Coordinates of C-alpha atoms and ligand atoms in Angstrom, one line a residue:
M27 CA 0.0 -0.2 -0.1
T28 CA 2.6 2.3 1.2
R29 CA 4.5 1.8 -2.0
L30 CA 1.5 2.4 -4.3
L31 CA 1.2 5.9 -2.4
S32 CA 4.3 6.7 -3.0
F33 CA 4.6 5.4 -6.7
C34 CA 0.9 7.9 -7.0
A35 CA 2.9 11.0 -6.1
L36 CA 5.5 10.7 -7.9
F37 CA 3.5 10.1 -10.7
G38 CA 1.0 13.1 -9.6
L39 CA 3.8 15.6 -9.3
S40 CA 5.6 14.4 -12.3
Y41 CA 2.3 16.1 -14.1
A42 CA 3.1 19.0 -12.1
A43 CA 4.0 22.1 -14.7
T44 CA 4.7 25.9 -14.1
V45 CA 2.5 27.8 -17.4
Y46 CA 5.6 30.9 -17.6
R47 CA 3.9 33.8 -19.8
E48 CA 5.6 37.1 -20.3
W49 CA 3.1 40.3 -21.0
D50 CA 3.9 43.3 -22.2
I51 CA 0.1 45.8 -21.7
G52 CA -0.2 48.6 -24.3
W53 CA -2.2 50.2 -26.6
I54 CA -3.2 48.9 -30.5
T55 CA -6.1 49.7 -32.4
A56 CA -8.5 47.7 -33.3
A57 CA -12.5 46.7 -34.6
P58 CA -14.1 43.9 -33.5
D59 CA -17.6 45.4 -33.9
G60 CA -16.3 47.8 -37.5
F61 CA -15.9 50.8 -35.4
S62 CA -11.7 51.1 -35.0
R63 CA -10.9 52.3 -31.1
P64 CA -7.8 52.2 -28.5
V65 CA -7.9 48.3 -26.8
I66 CA -5.5 47.4 -24.5
A67 CA -3.8 44.5 -25.6
V68 CA -0.8 41.6 -24.9
N69 CA 1.6 41.6 -26.6
G70 CA 0.9 43.4 -29.5
Q71 CA -2.3 40.8 -29.7
W72 CA -5.6 41.7 -29.3
P73 CA -8.0 40.1 -28.8
P74 CA -5.6 39.1 -25.8
P75 CA -4.8 34.9 -25.3
L76 CA -6.6 32.6 -23.9
L77 CA -4.8 31.6 -20.6
E78 CA -4.6 27.6 -20.0
A79 CA -3.5 25.0 -17.7
N80 CA -3.5 21.8 -16.0
V81 CA -5.3 21.2 -12.3
G82 CA -2.0 21.3 -9.7
D83 CA 0.1 24.1 -12.6
T84 CA 1.8 26.6 -11.1
V85 CA 0.9 29.4 -12.7
V86 CA 3.2 31.9 -13.3
V87 CA 2.8 35.8 -15.8
R88 CA 5.0 38.0 -15.7
V89 CA 3.2 41.6 -16.5
K90 CA 4.7 45.0 -18.0
N91 CA 3.0 48.1 -18.2
S92 CA 3.6 49.2 -21.9
L93 CA 0.1 51.5 -22.1
G94 CA 2.4 55.0 -21.1
D95 CA -0.8 56.5 -19.6
Q96 CA -2.6 54.3 -17.6
T97 CA -1.9 52.3 -14.2
T98 CA -3.1 48.5 -14.9
S99 CA -3.0 45.1 -12.8
L100 CA -4.7 41.1 -13.7
H101 CA -7.1 39.4 -11.5
W102 CA -7.9 35.9 -11.7
H103 CA -11.5 35.5 -11.8
G104 CA -12.5 32.5 -9.6
I105 CA -9.2 31.8 -8.7
S106 CA -9.1 30.6 -4.8
Q107 CA -5.5 32.1 -4.5
R108 CA -4.8 30.0 -1.2
G109 CA -1.7 31.1 1.1
S110 CA -0.8 33.2 -2.2
I111 CA -3.5 36.1 -1.9
S112 CA -0.6 38.6 -2.7
M113 CA -1.1 37.9 -5.9
D114 CA -4.9 38.1 -6.1
G115 CA -4.4 41.3 -8.3
A116 CA -7.1 43.9 -7.1
V117 CA -5.3 47.3 -6.9
G118 CA -5.9 49.0 -3.4
V119 CA -6.9 45.4 -1.9
T120 CA -3.9 43.1 -2.3
Q121 CA -1.5 45.4 -4.3
C122 CA -1.1 48.7 -5.7
P123 CA -1.7 49.9 -9.4
I124 CA 1.5 49.0 -11.4
P125 CA 2.7 52.2 -12.9
P126 CA 3.3 53.2 -16.4
G127 CA 7.0 51.6 -17.1
G128 CA 6.8 48.8 -13.9
E129 CA 7.0 45.4 -13.9
F130 CA 4.6 43.0 -11.8
T131 CA 5.3 39.1 -11.4
Y132 CA 2.1 36.5 -10.3
K133 CA 2.3 33.6 -9.4
F134 CA -0.3 31.2 -8.3
Q135 CA -1.2 27.4 -8.0
V136 CA -4.7 26.7 -10.2
D137 CA -6.0 23.6 -8.1
V138 CA -10.1 23.4 -8.9
P139 CA -10.7 22.7 -12.8
G140 CA -13.1 24.7 -14.9
A141 CA -13.7 27.9 -16.7
Y142 CA -12.5 31.5 -15.3
W143 CA -11.3 34.6 -16.9
W144 CA -8.6 37.4 -15.9
H145 CA -9.1 40.8 -16.2
S146 CA -7.8 44.0 -15.1
H147 CA -8.9 45.0 -11.5
D148 CA -8.0 48.4 -11.7
R149 CA -9.6 51.9 -12.6
G150 CA -12.9 50.2 -14.3
Q151 CA -10.3 49.1 -16.7
Y152 CA -11.3 46.3 -18.1
P153 CA -14.1 46.8 -21.0
D154 CA -11.6 48.8 -22.6
G155 CA -10.1 45.6 -23.3
L156 CA -7.5 44.1 -20.7
R157 CA -9.6 40.6 -20.2
G158 CA -9.6 37.2 -21.6
P159 CA -10.4 33.6 -20.7
M160 CA -8.8 31.0 -18.6
I161 CA -9.3 27.6 -18.7
V162 CA -8.1 24.7 -15.9
H163 CA -8.5 21.7 -17.7
D164 CA -8.1 18.0 -16.1
Y165 CA -8.2 15.6 -18.5
E166 CA -9.5 12.8 -16.5
S167 CA -12.5 14.3 -15.9
E168 CA -12.9 16.1 -19.7
A169 CA -12.5 12.6 -20.5
A170 CA -15.8 11.4 -18.7
L171 CA -17.3 13.8 -20.6
G172 CA -16.5 12.1 -23.6
V173 CA -16.8 14.7 -25.8
D174 CA -15.2 15.2 -29.5
E175 CA -14.0 18.7 -29.0
Q176 CA -13.7 21.8 -26.9
Y177 CA -14.6 25.5 -27.3
T178 CA -14.6 28.8 -25.7
M179 CA -17.1 31.3 -26.0
T180 CA -16.9 34.8 -24.3
I181 CA -19.5 36.7 -24.2
S182 CA -19.5 40.2 -23.4
D183 CA -20.8 44.1 -24.2
W184 CA -18.9 46.4 -25.5
Y185 CA -18.3 50.2 -25.9
H186 CA -16.7 52.8 -28.4
D187 CA -15.9 55.6 -25.9
Q188 CA -13.4 54.7 -24.0
M189 CA -13.6 53.8 -20.0
P190 CA -12.0 56.9 -17.8
G191 CA -14.3 59.2 -20.2
L192 CA -17.7 57.4 -19.4
I193 CA -16.4 56.6 -16.1
A194 CA -16.4 60.7 -15.4
R195 CA -19.8 61.1 -16.9
Y196 CA -21.3 58.6 -15.0
L197 CA -20.6 59.0 -11.5
G198 CA -21.2 62.9 -12.5
P199 CA -23.7 65.0 -11.2
Q200 CA -24.7 65.9 -14.8
N201 CA -25.5 61.9 -15.3
Q202 CA -29.0 62.7 -12.7
R203 CA -30.8 59.7 -13.0
G204 CA -27.6 57.4 -12.3
T205 CA -27.8 55.4 -15.4
P206 CA -24.7 53.9 -16.9
P207 CA -23.5 53.8 -20.2
I208 CA -25.3 51.6 -22.2
P209 CA -22.7 50.1 -24.8
Q210 CA -22.8 49.5 -28.8
S211 CA -22.7 46.2 -29.7
G212 CA -22.1 42.5 -28.7
L213 CA -19.1 40.4 -28.4
I214 CA -18.9 36.5 -28.9
N215 CA -15.1 35.7 -28.9
D216 CA -14.7 39.2 -29.5
A217 CA -16.5 39.0 -32.6
L218 CA -19.9 39.6 -34.4
N219 CA -20.3 36.4 -35.9
P220 CA -17.5 34.0 -35.3
S221 CA -18.1 30.3 -36.1
F222 CA -17.6 26.8 -34.4
N223 CA -17.3 24.4 -37.2
I224 CA -20.0 21.6 -35.4
Q225 CA -20.2 17.8 -37.4
P226 CA -22.9 15.8 -36.7
G227 CA -23.4 13.1 -34.0
K228 CA -20.2 14.5 -32.0
K229 CA -20.6 16.1 -28.9
Y230 CA -19.0 19.5 -28.5
L231 CA -18.4 20.8 -25.3
F232 CA -18.6 24.8 -24.6
R233 CA -16.8 26.9 -21.8
I234 CA -19.5 29.9 -22.1
I235 CA -18.0 33.0 -20.1
S236 CA -19.1 36.4 -19.6
M237 CA -16.9 39.4 -19.4
S238 CA -19.7 41.8 -19.5
A239 CA -19.3 44.8 -18.0
L240 CA -23.1 45.5 -17.6
I241 CA -25.2 43.9 -19.5
N242 CA -26.3 40.3 -18.9
H243 CA -27.1 37.7 -22.0
F244 CA -29.6 35.2 -22.6
V245 CA -27.6 32.3 -24.6
Q246 CA -29.0 29.8 -26.4
F247 CA -28.0 27.3 -29.3
E248 CA -31.0 27.3 -31.9
D249 CA -32.8 23.9 -32.0
H250 CA -29.9 22.0 -30.0
N251 CA -30.5 21.3 -26.4
M252 CA -28.0 22.2 -23.9
T253 CA -26.2 19.5 -20.8
I254 CA -25.1 22.1 -18.4
V255 CA -22.3 19.9 -16.7
A256 CA -20.7 23.2 -14.6
V257 CA -21.6 26.7 -13.1
D258 CA -18.3 29.1 -12.5
G259 CA -15.7 27.1 -11.7
V260 CA -18.3 24.2 -9.4
S261 CA -18.9 21.1 -11.4
V262 CA -22.7 19.9 -11.5
E263 CA -24.8 17.3 -11.9
P264 CA -25.6 16.9 -15.8
R265 CA -28.6 19.3 -16.7
P266 CA -30.3 19.7 -19.6
A267 CA -31.1 23.6 -20.6
S268 CA -33.0 25.6 -23.5
L269 CA -32.1 29.3 -22.5
L270 CA -29.6 30.3 -20.2
L271 CA -28.7 33.9 -18.8
L272 CA -25.4 34.9 -17.8
A273 CA -24.6 38.0 -16.2
A274 CA -20.9 39.9 -15.8
A275 CA -18.2 37.5 -15.0
Q276 CA -20.5 34.2 -14.6
R277 CA -19.5 31.7 -16.3
Y278 CA -21.7 27.9 -17.9
T279 CA -19.8 24.9 -19.1
V280 CA -22.8 23.0 -21.5
I281 CA -22.7 19.8 -23.9
I282 CA -24.0 20.5 -27.4
T283 CA -24.6 17.2 -29.9
G284 CA -23.8 18.2 -33.7
K285 CA -27.5 17.4 -35.1
E286 CA -27.9 14.2 -37.4
N287 CA -29.3 15.6 -40.3
P288 CA -28.7 19.8 -40.4
T289 CA -30.5 21.5 -42.6
K290 CA -28.5 24.5 -42.8
N291 CA -26.4 27.0 -40.2
Y292 CA -28.0 27.6 -36.5
A293 CA -26.9 30.0 -34.0
A294 CA -26.0 30.1 -31.1
V295 CA -27.2 33.6 -29.5
A296 CA -26.1 35.5 -27.2
R297 CA -29.6 38.2 -26.8
I298 CA -28.8 41.4 -24.7
D299 CA -31.3 42.1 -21.8
D300 CA -33.6 44.4 -23.0
T301 CA -35.9 43.5 -20.1
R302 CA -33.3 45.5 -17.6
F303 CA -33.8 48.8 -19.4
P304 CA -37.8 49.9 -18.7
D305 CA -37.5 52.6 -21.4
G306 CA -36.0 50.7 -24.2
L307 CA -32.7 50.0 -25.5
P308 CA -30.8 51.9 -28.2
P309 CA -29.9 50.2 -31.5
V310 CA -26.9 47.3 -30.2
N311 CA -25.2 45.5 -32.4
Q312 CA -27.2 41.8 -31.5
V313 CA -24.4 38.9 -31.9
F314 CA -24.4 34.9 -32.8
A315 CA -21.7 32.9 -33.5
N316 CA -22.5 30.2 -36.3
L317 CA -23.2 26.5 -36.1
N318 CA -21.0 25.8 -39.3
Y319 CA -21.8 22.6 -40.7
G320 CA -19.9 23.4 -43.9
G321 CA -21.4 22.3 -47.2
D322 CA -23.8 24.6 -48.6
L323 CA -26.1 25.0 -46.3
A324 CA -27.8 28.6 -45.8
A325 CA -26.0 30.3 -43.6
A326 CA -26.8 30.9 -39.9
Q327 CA -29.3 34.2 -39.0
Y328 CA -30.0 36.0 -35.7
Y329 CA -33.2 35.3 -34.0
A330 CA -34.0 37.2 -30.8
P331 CA -34.4 34.0 -27.9
P332 CA -37.5 34.5 -25.4
T333 CA -35.7 36.4 -22.4
I334 CA -38.3 33.7 -20.0
G335 CA -37.9 29.9 -19.5
F336 CA -33.8 30.2 -18.4
V337 CA -32.1 27.8 -16.1
N338 CA -32.5 28.4 -12.3
D339 CA -29.7 28.7 -11.2
M340 CA -30.3 27.8 -7.7
S341 CA -32.2 24.2 -9.5
L342 CA -28.1 22.6 -10.2
V343 CA -26.5 20.3 -7.5
P344 CA -22.5 20.0 -7.1
V345 CA -20.6 16.9 -8.7
D346 CA -19.3 16.9 -5.4
A347 CA -22.2 16.9 -3.2
V348 CA -20.3 19.5 -0.1
P349 CA -23.7 19.5 2.4
L350 CA -25.5 23.1 3.1
F351 CA -22.9 24.4 5.6
S352 CA -25.1 24.8 8.5
N353 CA -24.5 25.9 12.2
V354 CA -23.8 29.6 10.4
D355 CA -21.5 31.8 12.7
Y356 CA -20.8 35.2 11.6
S357 CA -24.7 36.4 10.1
V358 CA -24.2 40.0 7.9
G359 CA -26.7 42.1 6.1
M360 CA -26.1 44.0 4.0
T361 CA -27.8 46.6 1.6
V362 CA -27.7 48.0 -1.9
N363 CA -28.7 50.9 -2.6
F364 CA -28.9 53.8 -5.3
A365 CA -27.8 57.1 -3.0
R366 CA -27.4 60.6 -4.7
T367 CA -24.0 62.2 -3.3
E368 CA -22.1 65.3 -3.8
G369 CA -20.3 64.5 -6.4
G370 CA -23.2 62.5 -8.7
W371 CA -24.9 59.7 -8.2
R372 CA -23.2 56.6 -6.6
L373 CA -24.3 52.7 -5.6
M374 CA -23.6 51.6 -2.2
G375 CA -23.1 48.8 -0.2
S376 CA -23.2 49.8 3.5
T377 CA -21.6 52.6 2.4
P378 CA -20.5 53.5 -0.7
Y379 CA -16.6 51.7 -1.7
V380 CA -13.7 54.1 -1.6
S381 CA -9.8 53.1 -2.0
P382 CA -8.1 52.6 0.8
K383 CA -4.5 54.9 0.6
V384 CA -2.6 51.7 1.9
P385 CA -3.5 47.9 0.2
T386 CA -6.1 46.5 2.1
L387 CA -4.0 43.7 2.4
Y388 CA -0.6 45.5 3.5
T389 CA -2.4 47.2 6.5
A390 CA -3.3 43.3 7.8
M391 CA 0.6 42.4 7.4
T392 CA 1.4 45.5 9.2
T393 CA -0.2 46.7 12.5
G394 CA 0.5 43.2 14.7
D395 CA -3.1 42.7 16.5
D396 CA -4.5 45.4 15.7
A397 CA -5.6 43.7 12.5
W398 CA -8.5 42.6 14.5
N399 CA -9.6 46.2 14.2
P400 CA -11.9 47.1 11.5
E401 CA -10.7 50.5 12.4
V402 CA -7.6 50.1 11.5
Y403 CA -9.2 49.6 7.9
G404 CA -11.7 52.8 7.9
A405 CA -14.9 52.6 7.2
S406 CA -14.4 53.3 3.5
V407 CA -13.8 50.1 2.7
N408 CA -16.6 48.1 4.3
P409 CA -14.2 46.4 6.2
Y410 CA -15.3 42.8 7.9
I411 CA -12.8 40.5 9.5
F412 CA -13.5 36.9 10.4
E413 CA -11.9 34.5 11.9
S414 CA -10.5 31.0 9.9
G415 CA -13.0 27.7 10.5
K416 CA -15.7 29.6 10.6
V417 CA -19.1 29.2 8.7
V418 CA -20.6 33.1 7.0
E419 CA -23.6 33.7 5.6
I420 CA -23.9 36.9 3.8
R421 CA -27.1 38.3 3.2
V422 CA -27.6 40.9 0.4
N423 CA -30.7 43.2 0.7
N424 CA -31.6 44.6 -2.8
A425 CA -33.2 48.1 -3.0
D426 CA -32.9 49.2 -6.3
A427 CA -34.9 47.7 -8.9
A428 CA -32.4 46.3 -11.1
G429 CA -30.5 43.2 -10.2
H430 CA -27.0 43.2 -9.7
P431 CA -24.3 40.3 -10.1
F432 CA -22.4 39.6 -6.6
H433 CA -18.6 38.1 -7.0
L434 CA -16.7 36.6 -4.1
H435 CA -12.8 37.2 -4.6
G436 CA -11.2 33.8 -3.6
R437 CA -14.4 31.4 -2.7
E438 CA -17.3 29.6 -3.9
F439 CA -20.0 29.9 -2.2
Q440 CA -22.9 28.2 -1.6
V441 CA -26.7 30.3 -2.9
V442 CA -28.9 29.6 0.1
G443 CA -31.9 31.6 -0.7
R444 CA -33.3 34.2 -2.5
T445 CA -36.2 36.4 -3.4
G446 CA -37.6 38.7 -5.8
G447 CA -37.5 39.3 -8.8
G448 CA -40.3 36.9 -10.9
P449 CA -41.2 33.7 -11.0
A450 CA -37.7 32.4 -12.2
F451 CA -35.8 33.9 -9.5
T452 CA -38.3 32.8 -6.4
W453 CA -37.5 30.6 -3.7
N454 CA -39.7 28.8 -1.7
G455 CA -37.9 29.5 1.2
S456 CA -36.6 25.7 2.2
I457 CA -32.6 25.3 2.1
P458 CA -31.4 23.0 -0.3
A459 CA -29.4 20.3 2.0
M460 CA -26.6 20.0 -1.3
P461 CA -26.7 24.0 -2.4
M462 CA -25.7 25.1 -5.7
R463 CA -21.7 26.5 -5.5
R464 CA -20.1 29.2 -8.0
D465 CA -18.4 32.5 -7.0
T466 CA -20.6 35.2 -8.8
V467 CA -25.1 34.9 -8.2
A468 CA -27.1 37.6 -9.8
V469 CA -28.9 38.9 -6.3
P470 CA -32.3 40.2 -8.5
G471 CA -34.5 43.5 -8.5
N472 CA -35.5 44.6 -5.2
G473 CA -34.5 41.1 -4.5
S474 CA -32.5 39.3 -1.9
L475 CA -29.7 37.4 -1.2
A476 CA -28.4 34.7 0.9
I477 CA -25.3 33.3 0.2
R478 CA -22.7 30.7 2.2
F479 CA -18.9 29.9 3.3
K480 CA -16.2 28.7 5.1
T481 CA -13.7 30.6 6.4
D482 CA -10.9 28.4 5.2
S483 CA -8.0 30.3 3.8
P484 CA -6.4 34.1 5.5
G485 CA -6.6 36.7 3.3
V486 CA -8.3 39.3 1.7
Y487 CA -11.4 39.0 -0.6
L488 CA -13.5 41.8 -2.3
F489 CA -17.0 41.1 -2.6
H490 CA -18.6 43.4 -5.2
C491 CA -21.1 43.7 -7.7
H492 CA -19.6 42.6 -11.0
M493 CA -21.3 45.4 -13.0
E494 CA -18.2 47.7 -13.5
W495 CA -19.9 51.4 -13.6
H496 CA -20.9 49.5 -9.7
V497 CA -17.4 48.6 -8.2
E498 CA -16.7 51.9 -9.5
A499 CA -19.3 53.6 -7.8
G500 CA -18.7 51.4 -4.7
M501 CA -20.7 48.9 -4.3
T502 CA -17.7 46.9 -2.7
V503 CA -17.1 45.3 0.5
T504 CA -13.4 44.1 2.0
I505 CA -13.5 40.0 3.7
I506 CA -10.4 39.8 5.7
E507 CA -10.0 36.5 7.8
D508 CA -7.9 36.2 10.2
P509 CA -4.7 38.5 10.2
S510 CA -3.0 36.9 12.7
R511 CA -2.8 33.7 9.9
L512 CA -2.2 35.8 7.7
Q513 CA 1.0 37.7 8.8
K514 CA 2.6 34.5 9.3
E515 CA 2.1 32.5 6.6
Q516 CA 2.5 35.1 3.6
W517 CA 4.4 37.5 2.7
I518 CA 4.4 40.1 -0.2
P519 CA 6.9 40.3 -2.8
D520 CA 9.8 42.3 -3.3
N521 CA 8.6 42.8 -7.2
H522 CA 5.1 44.2 -5.5
L523 CA 6.5 46.4 -3.4
E524 CA 8.8 48.4 -6.1
S525 CA 5.3 49.4 -7.9
C526 CA 4.2 51.1 -4.5
K527 CA 7.7 52.7 -4.5
A528 CA 7.1 54.4 -7.6
L529 CA 3.7 55.4 -7.1
N530 CA 4.7 56.7 -3.5
I531 CA 1.5 54.7 -1.8
P532 CA 3.0 53.7 1.4
V533 CA 3.1 49.6 2.6
A534 CA 2.4 49.1 5.9
G535 CA 0.3 50.8 8.7
N536 CA -3.7 51.8 8.4
C537 CA -5.3 53.1 5.7
A538 CA -3.2 56.3 6.3
G539 CA -0.5 55.1 5.9
N540 CA -0.2 55.7 10.3
V541 CA 2.3 53.4 11.3
E542 CA 2.3 55.1 15.4
N543 CA -1.3 55.5 15.8
L544 CA -3.0 52.6 13.7
S545 CA -6.9 53.7 15.1
D546 CA -6.3 57.1 13.9
N547 CA -8.5 56.7 10.6
S548 CA -8.8 60.3 10.1
Q549 CA -6.3 60.3 7.9
C550 CA -8.1 57.5 5.6
N551 CA -9.3 58.2 2.1
N552 CA -13.1 59.4 3.6
A553 CA -16.6 57.2 3.0
F554 CA -18.6 59.6 0.2
P555 CA -20.7 61.4 1.3
T556 CA -25.0 60.6 1.0
V557 CA -27.7 62.0 1.0
H558 CA -31.8 61.3 0.8
N559 CA -32.8 60.9 -3.0
G560 CA -36.1 60.3 -2.1
R561 CA -36.8 58.0 -4.1
V562 CA -35.2 55.0 -2.0
T563 CA -34.3 55.0 1.6
V564 CA -30.6 55.0 2.4
S565 CA -29.8 52.6 5.3
A566 CA -25.7 52.4 5.8
C567 CA -24.9 49.4 7.7
T568 CA -28.2 47.7 9.0
N569 CA -29.4 45.2 10.0
I570 CA -25.8 43.7 11.0
R571 CA -25.3 40.9 13.2
V572 CA -22.3 39.5 14.4
I573 CA -22.4 36.1 16.5
A574 CA -20.5 33.4 17.3
C575 CA -17.4 35.5 17.7
T576 CA -15.3 35.7 20.6
N577 CA -12.4 38.6 19.4
I578 CA -13.3 40.9 17.0
R579 CA -14.0 44.6 17.8
I580 CA -16.5 46.7 15.5
G581 CA -15.8 50.4 15.2
A582 CA -16.7 50.7 11.9
C583 CA -20.2 51.0 11.4
S584 CA -22.4 52.2 14.6
N585 CA -24.9 50.2 14.3
I586 CA -23.4 46.6 14.2
T587 CA -24.8 44.0 17.2
V588 CA -22.0 41.5 18.3
N589 CA -23.0 38.2 20.3
T590 CA -20.3 36.8 21.9
Ligands
CU12 CU1 -24.4 46.3 -9.9

């Protein structure tokens, strides 16, 4: 037995490899929908590369920022970053921005197979093109699916203007209704009408990845049924489907089978969710991919799939059958809302998130036992500090009429409840015994959401809406897990600190860089002042309870109750 185990260990080791990339990030011109505009490319190429690795591999990406006029960063969406939280790529959270001319190395292990993506996590930058798919392969589980070929299918919205100007207008006082900019096009694989070759009777795995900044897409394969086999990075029991709804950053992995007797080439459509725009959607390029059977068959045409009847993701069951995380240790409530501020309109979590002067991870690493005190991080990052080995429940109450896709960095969570938003989203009140897990989930308009996860990896993790406009508007909170263990077990690479040095960003102390009086956060970047807008109730920090928690001190929000 021992000999067998040793052999297996050796055998397994021989497969773990290092995937090494050097990415020079800079501007080029591209016209994916026929309109030429500057886009952010990798090594002079746009669309940027697909990043592929095998489970267990170490990924090393050495970045050079050649943008000239902007800082940058790269986030690896859905990757756990266990033991490597400094590689998460979120500017102001786990790193300083990479300055123009700067270099920065990301190094992390990929431990769960599935469909992921990478994107800039700085200045609302990724809709300018700096995003791409990332696939972690596991040949054993892929072979078990019995597919003949694998395709990656990204879907996104696309703007003709660049983000810095769009963000300024969105957040500015002239945007009286807080309306996000409307994209000009949808894209599939960064084109209007790409093709996937299909042969009769063959089985194809499609990894469908939303890289949207705003738009939800309804996805349907004309006259072909899908079988869902994974949601985000979680394999699920096979589930037939004819229609999917993907919000920004969500992924579905599906299997389709080529028709035995195709009578034409068929469309794989990604319909922009116009139901979100009650005043109507301005003309946009709706996109479809060509399921190409070849020969003399008629070309595929766009058609509008229905907007009802999409799969309720809560009905999916993870293959690993992880049971409900019971015995909740921390129960946290957050309200999502519109609020008017002096600078214009913003959306808020408990308060609108404002990036601190010191990246929150660096504060957690350098403030000793005070790293358990929320005051050290400042109210404007909405800090929640949890011990390891606990079960956390987050309840999101959405007072806004529109839905929002919430993403938790670093781990998948169980979706245990959801209400509102119409029949497809109705939750009957019972908690599933084996809840669906994913890393990005939509809370419906005027609805609510409850998720649970285990704190099993010390680090600093954002929880935020993945509509990039709402990130810029502050719909973000920060989760800090066990800073004491973090200080003992992890470190910040020197090349990361070089970026801070070049930009004169402090790397130690509280949110203001104060290393002497850690609880003095008066010099930290402050929360946006809010004004009641007359439409919805602004309720910062309501409904927050922290229970069964022994060594937490609350200072950031005045009306949190703590039951020890
Ligand atoms: Cu949002």
